[in-house]
Amino acid sequence: MSLNRPGLGAAATSRADRVRVVVRRGSRGGGVHVTLAGWANPASVPRLMRALRSLSAAHTSLVAGDTLRIYPGARVVKRGEEVLDLTRREFDLLLFFVEHPRRVFTRAQLLSFVWGHVYTSQRNIDVHIRRLRAKTGQPVVATVYRVGYRLHEDTVATVIRET
């Protein structure tokens, strides 16, 4: 997003008179990181901060409803207050990906780690991931083209282990 210098038309604004705002999500699904680059008019900073606070509030309310809570002891997954009806393999896949974020796994590795054997067709993984995406209503698993799968970077999930 770019903000032009106040009082000047777009044609009169040079590249140096702009503020570039880069907003990205935290690496662990936490806060929002904001980077300002370029020139900023001191009079526009409060307006920019109000806009960022409202964006942050909207982001927080969206994330709170989309957070997946995984209870391994009870084998239950909740999105908000809704309990998701996952099969045994879908649950195991989701838990495996959440416990190993930012790591890419091939189909053969998933069969070995989640299924415990490699005798099943590798396309079986594709079917389970497609169903997992449909049931959660979000792209929890990202496809890494010609490699395998990993936990999607926008997935916010918490594993709650009850003792």
Short mmCIF file of N, CA and C in Angstrom, two decimals:
data_model
loop_
_atom_site.label_atom_id
_atom_site.label_comp_id
_atom_site.label_asym_id
_atom_site.label_seq_id
_atom_site.Cartn_x
_atom_site.Cartn_y
_atom_site.Cartn_z
N MET A 1 0.87 -1.16 0.00
CA MET A 1 0.00 0.00 0.00
C MET A 1 0.91 1.21 0.00
N SER A 2 0.62 2.19 -0.80
CA SER A 2 1.38 3.44 -0.84
C SER A 2 0.47 4.60 -0.49
N LEU A 3 1.00 5.53 0.26
CA LEU A 3 0.26 6.73 0.62
C LEU A 3 0.96 7.92 -0.01
N ASN A 4 0.24 8.71 -0.79
CA ASN A 4 0.83 9.90 -1.41
C ASN A 4 0.97 11.01 -0.37
N ARG A 5 1.91 11.91 -0.63
CA ARG A 5 2.10 13.06 0.24
C ARG A 5 0.85 13.93 0.19
N PRO A 6 0.29 14.34 1.36
CA PRO A 6 -0.94 15.13 1.38
C PRO A 6 -0.77 16.45 0.66
N GLY A 7 -1.82 16.88 -0.01
CA GLY A 7 -1.84 18.18 -0.66
C GLY A 7 -1.32 18.17 -2.07
N LEU A 8 -0.75 17.08 -2.51
CA LEU A 8 -0.22 17.02 -3.86
C LEU A 8 -1.02 15.99 -4.66
N GLY A 9 -1.22 16.27 -5.91
CA GLY A 9 -1.87 15.30 -6.78
C GLY A 9 -0.92 14.17 -7.08
N ALA A 10 -1.45 13.09 -7.59
CA ALA A 10 -0.63 11.93 -7.90
C ALA A 10 0.43 12.26 -8.93
N ALA A 11 0.12 13.15 -9.89
CA ALA A 11 1.08 13.50 -10.93
C ALA A 11 2.25 14.28 -10.36
N ALA A 12 2.03 15.08 -9.30
CA ALA A 12 3.08 15.91 -8.73
C ALA A 12 3.90 15.17 -7.68
N THR A 13 3.52 13.95 -7.35
CA THR A 13 4.20 13.20 -6.30
C THR A 13 5.33 12.38 -6.89
N SER A 14 6.52 12.58 -6.38
CA SER A 14 7.66 11.80 -6.86
C SER A 14 7.75 10.52 -6.04
N ARG A 15 8.59 9.63 -6.49
CA ARG A 15 8.78 8.36 -5.80
C ARG A 15 9.29 8.58 -4.37
N ALA A 16 10.10 9.60 -4.15
CA ALA A 16 10.66 9.88 -2.83
C ALA A 16 9.62 10.43 -1.86
N ASP A 17 8.49 10.93 -2.36
CA ASP A 17 7.46 11.52 -1.52
C ASP A 17 6.40 10.51 -1.09
N ARG A 18 6.69 9.25 -1.21
CA ARG A 18 5.71 8.23 -0.86
C ARG A 18 6.15 7.46 0.38
N VAL A 19 5.18 6.88 1.03
CA VAL A 19 5.44 5.99 2.16
C VAL A 19 4.97 4.62 1.73
N ARG A 20 5.83 3.66 1.83
CA ARG A 20 5.44 2.29 1.52
C ARG A 20 5.19 1.57 2.83
N VAL A 21 4.03 0.97 2.95
CA VAL A 21 3.67 0.25 4.16
C VAL A 21 3.59 -1.23 3.80
N VAL A 22 4.39 -2.03 4.46
CA VAL A 22 4.38 -3.46 4.24
C VAL A 22 3.83 -4.10 5.51
N VAL A 23 2.72 -4.79 5.37
CA VAL A 23 2.08 -5.44 6.51
C VAL A 23 2.15 -6.94 6.26
N ARG A 24 2.73 -7.66 7.21
CA ARG A 24 2.75 -9.11 7.08
C ARG A 24 2.52 -9.74 8.44
N ARG A 25 2.07 -10.94 8.40
CA ARG A 25 1.74 -11.67 9.60
C ARG A 25 2.99 -12.21 10.25
N GLY A 26 2.97 -12.36 11.56
CA GLY A 26 4.11 -12.90 12.29
C GLY A 26 4.38 -14.34 11.89
N SER A 27 5.62 -14.77 12.04
CA SER A 27 6.01 -16.11 11.61
C SER A 27 5.35 -17.20 12.43
N ARG A 28 4.95 -16.92 13.63
CA ARG A 28 4.28 -17.92 14.46
C ARG A 28 2.78 -17.65 14.58
N GLY A 29 2.23 -16.90 13.64
CA GLY A 29 0.80 -16.62 13.68
C GLY A 29 0.46 -15.56 14.70
N GLY A 30 1.47 -14.87 15.22
CA GLY A 30 1.26 -13.88 16.26
C GLY A 30 0.78 -12.56 15.72
N GLY A 31 1.53 -11.52 16.01
CA GLY A 31 1.12 -10.17 15.67
C GLY A 31 1.31 -9.83 14.20
N VAL A 32 1.04 -8.58 13.91
CA VAL A 32 1.20 -8.05 12.57
C VAL A 32 2.45 -7.18 12.56
N HIS A 33 3.35 -7.41 11.61
CA HIS A 33 4.57 -6.62 11.50
C HIS A 33 4.36 -5.54 10.45
N VAL A 34 4.70 -4.30 10.78
CA VAL A 34 4.52 -3.18 9.87
C VAL A 34 5.88 -2.56 9.62
N THR A 35 6.20 -2.32 8.35
CA THR A 35 7.43 -1.67 7.96
C THR A 35 7.09 -0.43 7.17
N LEU A 36 7.61 0.72 7.58
CA LEU A 36 7.42 1.96 6.84
C LEU A 36 8.73 2.28 6.14
N ALA A 37 8.66 2.60 4.88
CA ALA A 37 9.85 2.96 4.12
C ALA A 37 9.55 4.21 3.30
N GLY A 38 10.51 5.10 3.21
CA GLY A 38 10.33 6.30 2.42
C GLY A 38 10.07 7.52 3.29
N TRP A 39 9.54 8.56 2.67
CA TRP A 39 9.29 9.83 3.32
C TRP A 39 7.91 9.83 3.94
N ALA A 40 7.76 10.39 5.14
CA ALA A 40 6.46 10.48 5.78
C ALA A 40 6.24 11.90 6.29
N ASN A 41 5.13 12.51 5.94
CA ASN A 41 4.75 13.81 6.45
C ASN A 41 4.31 13.61 7.90
N PRO A 42 4.88 14.34 8.87
CA PRO A 42 4.49 14.16 10.27
C PRO A 42 2.99 14.33 10.50
N ALA A 43 2.31 15.14 9.70
CA ALA A 43 0.87 15.33 9.88
C ALA A 43 0.09 14.09 9.47
N SER A 44 0.65 13.23 8.62
CA SER A 44 -0.09 12.05 8.16
C SER A 44 0.13 10.84 9.05
N VAL A 45 1.11 10.89 9.95
CA VAL A 45 1.41 9.74 10.80
C VAL A 45 0.25 9.36 11.71
N PRO A 46 -0.44 10.30 12.41
CA PRO A 46 -1.57 9.89 13.24
C PRO A 46 -2.69 9.22 12.43
N ARG A 47 -2.95 9.74 11.23
CA ARG A 47 -3.97 9.13 10.38
C ARG A 47 -3.55 7.72 9.97
N LEU A 48 -2.27 7.54 9.67
CA LEU A 48 -1.75 6.24 9.33
C LEU A 48 -1.86 5.28 10.51
N MET A 49 -1.53 5.76 11.70
CA MET A 49 -1.62 4.90 12.90
C MET A 49 -3.06 4.49 13.19
N ARG A 50 -4.04 5.40 13.01
CA ARG A 50 -5.45 5.04 13.20
C ARG A 50 -5.86 3.95 12.21
N ALA A 51 -5.43 4.11 10.97
CA ALA A 51 -5.77 3.11 9.95
C ALA A 51 -5.16 1.76 10.29
N LEU A 52 -3.91 1.75 10.77
CA LEU A 52 -3.27 0.49 11.13
C LEU A 52 -3.93 -0.15 12.36
N ARG A 53 -4.36 0.68 13.34
CA ARG A 53 -5.05 0.12 14.51
C ARG A 53 -6.36 -0.53 14.11
N SER A 54 -7.11 0.11 13.20
CA SER A 54 -8.37 -0.48 12.77
C SER A 54 -8.12 -1.76 11.97
N LEU A 55 -7.05 -1.76 11.17
CA LEU A 55 -6.68 -2.97 10.43
C LEU A 55 -6.32 -4.08 11.40
N SER A 56 -5.56 -3.74 12.44
CA SER A 56 -5.16 -4.73 13.44
C SER A 56 -6.37 -5.29 14.18
N ALA A 57 -7.33 -4.44 14.53
CA ALA A 57 -8.53 -4.90 15.23
C ALA A 57 -9.34 -5.84 14.34
N ALA A 58 -9.47 -5.50 13.07
CA ALA A 58 -10.20 -6.36 12.14
C ALA A 58 -9.47 -7.68 11.96
N HIS A 59 -8.15 -7.63 11.88
CA HIS A 59 -7.34 -8.84 11.72
C HIS A 59 -7.49 -9.75 12.93
N THR A 60 -7.45 -9.17 14.14
CA THR A 60 -7.56 -9.95 15.36
C THR A 60 -8.91 -10.65 15.44
N SER A 61 -9.99 -9.98 15.07
CA SER A 61 -11.30 -10.61 15.15
C SER A 61 -11.43 -11.72 14.12
N LEU A 62 -10.82 -11.55 12.95
CA LEU A 62 -10.87 -12.61 11.95
C LEU A 62 -10.07 -13.82 12.39
N VAL A 63 -8.88 -13.58 12.94
CA VAL A 63 -8.03 -14.69 13.35
C VAL A 63 -8.64 -15.44 14.52
N ALA A 64 -9.27 -14.74 15.45
CA ALA A 64 -9.86 -15.40 16.62
C ALA A 64 -10.92 -16.40 16.20
N GLY A 65 -11.69 -16.11 15.16
CA GLY A 65 -12.72 -17.04 14.70
C GLY A 65 -12.16 -18.16 13.87
N ASP A 66 -10.97 -17.98 13.27
CA ASP A 66 -10.38 -18.99 12.40
C ASP A 66 -9.35 -19.87 13.09
N THR A 67 -9.08 -19.61 14.36
CA THR A 67 -8.08 -20.40 15.07
C THR A 67 -8.56 -21.82 15.26
N LEU A 68 -7.71 -22.76 14.92
CA LEU A 68 -8.01 -24.17 15.14
C LEU A 68 -7.40 -24.58 16.48
N ARG A 69 -8.21 -25.18 17.32
CA ARG A 69 -7.72 -25.71 18.60
C ARG A 69 -7.77 -27.22 18.51
N ILE A 70 -6.62 -27.85 18.73
CA ILE A 70 -6.50 -29.30 18.60
C ILE A 70 -6.28 -29.90 19.98
N TYR A 71 -7.14 -30.84 20.34
CA TYR A 71 -7.05 -31.55 21.62
C TYR A 71 -6.66 -32.99 21.32
N PRO A 72 -5.35 -33.32 21.34
CA PRO A 72 -4.92 -34.67 20.97
C PRO A 72 -5.45 -35.77 21.88
N GLY A 73 -5.57 -35.50 23.19
CA GLY A 73 -6.06 -36.51 24.12
C GLY A 73 -7.48 -36.94 23.81
N ALA A 74 -8.32 -35.99 23.44
CA ALA A 74 -9.72 -36.28 23.12
C ALA A 74 -9.92 -36.49 21.62
N ARG A 75 -8.86 -36.23 20.81
CA ARG A 75 -8.91 -36.33 19.35
C ARG A 75 -10.04 -35.47 18.79
N VAL A 76 -10.05 -34.20 19.25
CA VAL A 76 -11.08 -33.23 18.85
C VAL A 76 -10.38 -32.00 18.27
N VAL A 77 -10.98 -31.45 17.20
CA VAL A 77 -10.51 -30.19 16.62
C VAL A 77 -11.69 -29.23 16.63
N LYS A 78 -11.44 -28.01 17.14
CA LYS A 78 -12.49 -26.99 17.18
C LYS A 78 -12.04 -25.77 16.39
N ARG A 79 -12.96 -25.20 15.65
CA ARG A 79 -12.77 -23.90 14.98
C ARG A 79 -13.80 -22.98 15.62
N GLY A 80 -13.31 -22.05 16.43
CA GLY A 80 -14.24 -21.25 17.23
C GLY A 80 -14.89 -22.17 18.24
N GLU A 81 -16.20 -22.24 18.23
CA GLU A 81 -16.93 -23.17 19.10
C GLU A 81 -17.41 -24.41 18.35
N GLU A 82 -17.16 -24.43 17.05
CA GLU A 82 -17.61 -25.55 16.22
C GLU A 82 -16.62 -26.71 16.29
N VAL A 83 -17.14 -27.90 16.54
CA VAL A 83 -16.31 -29.10 16.55
C VAL A 83 -16.29 -29.66 15.13
N LEU A 84 -15.08 -29.85 14.60
CA LEU A 84 -14.94 -30.37 13.24
C LEU A 84 -14.96 -31.89 13.27
N ASP A 85 -15.69 -32.48 12.34
CA ASP A 85 -15.84 -33.93 12.25
C ASP A 85 -14.77 -34.47 11.32
N LEU A 86 -13.60 -34.82 11.88
CA LEU A 86 -12.48 -35.31 11.09
C LEU A 86 -12.33 -36.81 11.28
N THR A 87 -11.90 -37.48 10.21
CA THR A 87 -11.59 -38.91 10.32
C THR A 87 -10.27 -39.06 11.06
N ARG A 88 -9.92 -40.29 11.39
CA ARG A 88 -8.68 -40.55 12.11
C ARG A 88 -7.47 -40.05 11.34
N ARG A 89 -7.41 -40.34 10.05
CA ARG A 89 -6.26 -39.92 9.25
C ARG A 89 -6.21 -38.40 9.06
N GLU A 90 -7.36 -37.76 8.87
CA GLU A 90 -7.39 -36.30 8.74
C GLU A 90 -6.89 -35.64 10.01
N PHE A 91 -7.33 -36.16 11.15
CA PHE A 91 -6.86 -35.63 12.44
C PHE A 91 -5.36 -35.82 12.57
N ASP A 92 -4.87 -37.02 12.27
CA ASP A 92 -3.44 -37.30 12.39
C ASP A 92 -2.62 -36.41 11.46
N LEU A 93 -3.10 -36.20 10.23
CA LEU A 93 -2.40 -35.32 9.29
C LEU A 93 -2.33 -33.89 9.81
N LEU A 94 -3.47 -33.37 10.27
CA LEU A 94 -3.51 -32.00 10.78
C LEU A 94 -2.58 -31.83 11.97
N LEU A 95 -2.63 -32.75 12.91
CA LEU A 95 -1.77 -32.68 14.08
C LEU A 95 -0.30 -32.77 13.68
N PHE A 96 0.02 -33.64 12.74
CA PHE A 96 1.40 -33.79 12.27
C PHE A 96 1.91 -32.50 11.66
N PHE A 97 1.11 -31.87 10.79
CA PHE A 97 1.54 -30.61 10.17
C PHE A 97 1.69 -29.49 11.19
N VAL A 98 0.78 -29.40 12.14
CA VAL A 98 0.85 -28.35 13.15
C VAL A 98 2.07 -28.54 14.05
N GLU A 99 2.42 -29.78 14.33
CA GLU A 99 3.59 -30.05 15.16
C GLU A 99 4.91 -29.87 14.40
N HIS A 100 4.84 -29.80 13.07
CA HIS A 100 6.05 -29.61 12.24
C HIS A 100 5.83 -28.45 11.27
N PRO A 101 5.67 -27.23 11.77
CA PRO A 101 5.42 -26.09 10.88
C PRO A 101 6.66 -25.75 10.05
N ARG A 102 6.43 -25.14 8.89
CA ARG A 102 7.49 -24.66 8.00
C ARG A 102 8.39 -25.77 7.45
N ARG A 103 7.95 -27.01 7.54
CA ARG A 103 8.74 -28.11 6.99
C ARG A 103 7.92 -28.78 5.89
N VAL A 104 8.55 -29.08 4.78
CA VAL A 104 7.88 -29.71 3.65
C VAL A 104 8.09 -31.22 3.73
N PHE A 105 7.00 -31.96 3.50
CA PHE A 105 7.05 -33.42 3.52
C PHE A 105 6.58 -33.97 2.18
N THR A 106 7.28 -34.98 1.69
CA THR A 106 6.85 -35.66 0.47
C THR A 106 5.70 -36.61 0.82
N ARG A 107 5.03 -37.10 -0.20
CA ARG A 107 3.94 -38.06 0.04
C ARG A 107 4.48 -39.32 0.73
N ALA A 108 5.65 -39.78 0.30
CA ALA A 108 6.23 -40.98 0.90
C ALA A 108 6.54 -40.76 2.39
N GLN A 109 7.06 -39.58 2.73
CA GLN A 109 7.34 -39.28 4.13
C GLN A 109 6.05 -39.25 4.95
N LEU A 110 5.00 -38.64 4.40
CA LEU A 110 3.72 -38.59 5.12
C LEU A 110 3.16 -39.98 5.33
N LEU A 111 3.26 -40.83 4.31
CA LEU A 111 2.79 -42.21 4.48
C LEU A 111 3.58 -42.91 5.58
N SER A 112 4.87 -42.68 5.63
CA SER A 112 5.69 -43.32 6.64
C SER A 112 5.41 -42.79 8.04
N PHE A 113 5.36 -41.45 8.17
CA PHE A 113 5.20 -40.84 9.50
C PHE A 113 3.77 -40.92 10.03
N VAL A 114 2.78 -40.68 9.18
CA VAL A 114 1.38 -40.61 9.63
C VAL A 114 0.70 -41.98 9.53
N TRP A 115 0.88 -42.66 8.40
CA TRP A 115 0.23 -43.96 8.22
C TRP A 115 1.01 -45.07 8.91
N GLY A 116 2.33 -44.90 9.00
CA GLY A 116 3.16 -45.92 9.63
C GLY A 116 3.66 -46.97 8.64
N HIS A 117 3.30 -46.85 7.39
CA HIS A 117 3.77 -47.78 6.36
C HIS A 117 3.71 -47.06 5.01
N VAL A 118 4.31 -47.64 4.01
CA VAL A 118 4.34 -47.02 2.68
C VAL A 118 3.65 -47.89 1.64
N TYR A 119 2.78 -48.79 2.08
CA TYR A 119 2.15 -49.74 1.17
C TYR A 119 0.90 -49.17 0.51
N THR A 120 0.40 -48.05 0.99
CA THR A 120 -0.80 -47.42 0.43
C THR A 120 -0.38 -46.54 -0.74
N SER A 121 -1.29 -46.31 -1.67
CA SER A 121 -1.02 -45.43 -2.80
C SER A 121 -0.72 -44.02 -2.30
N GLN A 122 0.27 -43.36 -2.93
CA GLN A 122 0.62 -42.00 -2.52
C GLN A 122 -0.49 -41.01 -2.82
N ARG A 123 -1.34 -41.32 -3.78
CA ARG A 123 -2.47 -40.43 -4.10
C ARG A 123 -3.51 -40.41 -2.98
N ASN A 124 -3.44 -41.38 -2.09
CA ASN A 124 -4.31 -41.42 -0.92
C ASN A 124 -4.10 -40.16 -0.06
N ILE A 125 -2.85 -39.68 -0.02
CA ILE A 125 -2.52 -38.46 0.71
C ILE A 125 -3.30 -37.28 0.14
N ASP A 126 -3.34 -37.17 -1.20
CA ASP A 126 -4.04 -36.07 -1.87
C ASP A 126 -5.51 -36.03 -1.48
N VAL A 127 -6.13 -37.18 -1.42
CA VAL A 127 -7.56 -37.26 -1.07
C VAL A 127 -7.78 -36.78 0.36
N HIS A 128 -6.96 -37.23 1.28
CA HIS A 128 -7.12 -36.83 2.68
C HIS A 128 -6.87 -35.34 2.87
N ILE A 129 -5.89 -34.80 2.18
CA ILE A 129 -5.62 -33.36 2.30
C ILE A 129 -6.74 -32.55 1.70
N ARG A 130 -7.29 -32.98 0.57
CA ARG A 130 -8.42 -32.27 -0.04
C ARG A 130 -9.62 -32.26 0.92
N ARG A 131 -9.89 -33.37 1.55
CA ARG A 131 -11.01 -33.45 2.52
C ARG A 131 -10.73 -32.61 3.76
N LEU A 132 -9.48 -32.59 4.21
CA LEU A 132 -9.11 -31.78 5.37
C LEU A 132 -9.30 -30.30 5.08
N ARG A 133 -8.92 -29.86 3.89
CA ARG A 133 -9.13 -28.46 3.50
C ARG A 133 -10.61 -28.12 3.45
N ALA A 134 -11.41 -29.03 2.92
CA ALA A 134 -12.85 -28.78 2.80
C ALA A 134 -13.51 -28.72 4.19
N LYS A 135 -13.13 -29.61 5.08
CA LYS A 135 -13.76 -29.65 6.40
C LYS A 135 -13.35 -28.48 7.29
N THR A 136 -12.12 -28.00 7.16
CA THR A 136 -11.70 -26.87 7.99
C THR A 136 -12.14 -25.54 7.41
N GLY A 137 -12.47 -25.52 6.12
CA GLY A 137 -12.90 -24.28 5.49
C GLY A 137 -11.78 -23.30 5.24
N GLN A 138 -10.54 -23.76 5.33
CA GLN A 138 -9.40 -22.90 5.09
C GLN A 138 -8.26 -23.75 4.54
N PRO A 139 -7.34 -23.12 3.84
CA PRO A 139 -6.22 -23.89 3.27
C PRO A 139 -5.17 -24.21 4.32
N VAL A 140 -5.44 -25.18 5.18
CA VAL A 140 -4.52 -25.49 6.27
C VAL A 140 -3.22 -26.11 5.79
N VAL A 141 -3.28 -26.77 4.65
CA VAL A 141 -2.11 -27.43 4.10
C VAL A 141 -1.80 -26.80 2.74
N ALA A 142 -0.56 -26.37 2.57
CA ALA A 142 -0.13 -25.77 1.30
C ALA A 142 0.58 -26.82 0.46
N THR A 143 0.35 -26.77 -0.83
CA THR A 143 1.04 -27.67 -1.76
C THR A 143 2.32 -27.01 -2.22
N VAL A 144 3.43 -27.71 -2.09
CA VAL A 144 4.71 -27.25 -2.61
C VAL A 144 4.90 -28.03 -3.91
N TYR A 145 4.76 -27.33 -5.02
CA TYR A 145 4.73 -27.93 -6.34
C TYR A 145 5.93 -28.85 -6.58
N ARG A 146 5.65 -30.07 -7.00
CA ARG A 146 6.63 -31.11 -7.33
C ARG A 146 7.47 -31.57 -6.15
N VAL A 147 7.05 -31.22 -4.92
CA VAL A 147 7.80 -31.66 -3.74
C VAL A 147 6.88 -32.40 -2.79
N GLY A 148 5.86 -31.70 -2.26
CA GLY A 148 4.98 -32.31 -1.29
C GLY A 148 4.05 -31.30 -0.65
N TYR A 149 3.90 -31.38 0.67
CA TYR A 149 2.97 -30.54 1.40
C TYR A 149 3.63 -29.99 2.65
N ARG A 150 3.08 -28.86 3.13
CA ARG A 150 3.50 -28.26 4.39
C ARG A 150 2.31 -27.53 4.99
N LEU A 151 2.43 -27.15 6.26
CA LEU A 151 1.40 -26.36 6.92
C LEU A 151 1.35 -24.99 6.25
N HIS A 152 0.15 -24.52 5.91
CA HIS A 152 0.00 -23.22 5.26
C HIS A 152 0.44 -22.13 6.23
N GLU A 153 1.15 -21.12 5.70
CA GLU A 153 1.70 -20.06 6.56
C GLU A 153 0.63 -19.24 7.27
N ASP A 154 -0.58 -19.19 6.76
CA ASP A 154 -1.65 -18.42 7.39
C ASP A 154 -2.46 -19.23 8.39
N THR A 155 -2.13 -20.48 8.56
CA THR A 155 -2.89 -21.33 9.49
C THR A 155 -2.52 -20.97 10.93
N VAL A 156 -3.54 -20.69 11.71
CA VAL A 156 -3.36 -20.42 13.13
C VAL A 156 -3.98 -21.58 13.88
N ALA A 157 -3.13 -22.38 14.52
CA ALA A 157 -3.60 -23.57 15.23
C ALA A 157 -2.86 -23.70 16.55
N THR A 158 -3.58 -24.18 17.55
CA THR A 158 -3.02 -24.39 18.87
C THR A 158 -3.27 -25.82 19.28
N VAL A 159 -2.23 -26.48 19.75
CA VAL A 159 -2.37 -27.83 20.28
C VAL A 159 -2.50 -27.70 21.79
N ILE A 160 -3.60 -28.20 22.33
CA ILE A 160 -3.88 -28.10 23.76
C ILE A 160 -3.78 -29.49 24.36
N ARG A 161 -2.72 -29.70 25.10
CA ARG A 161 -2.50 -31.01 25.72
C ARG A 161 -2.97 -30.93 27.17
N GLU A 162 -4.00 -31.69 27.47
CA GLU A 162 -4.54 -31.71 28.83
C GLU A 162 -3.85 -32.79 29.62
N THR A 163 -3.45 -32.45 30.83
CA THR A 163 -2.72 -33.42 31.65
C THR A 163 -3.61 -34.07 32.67
#
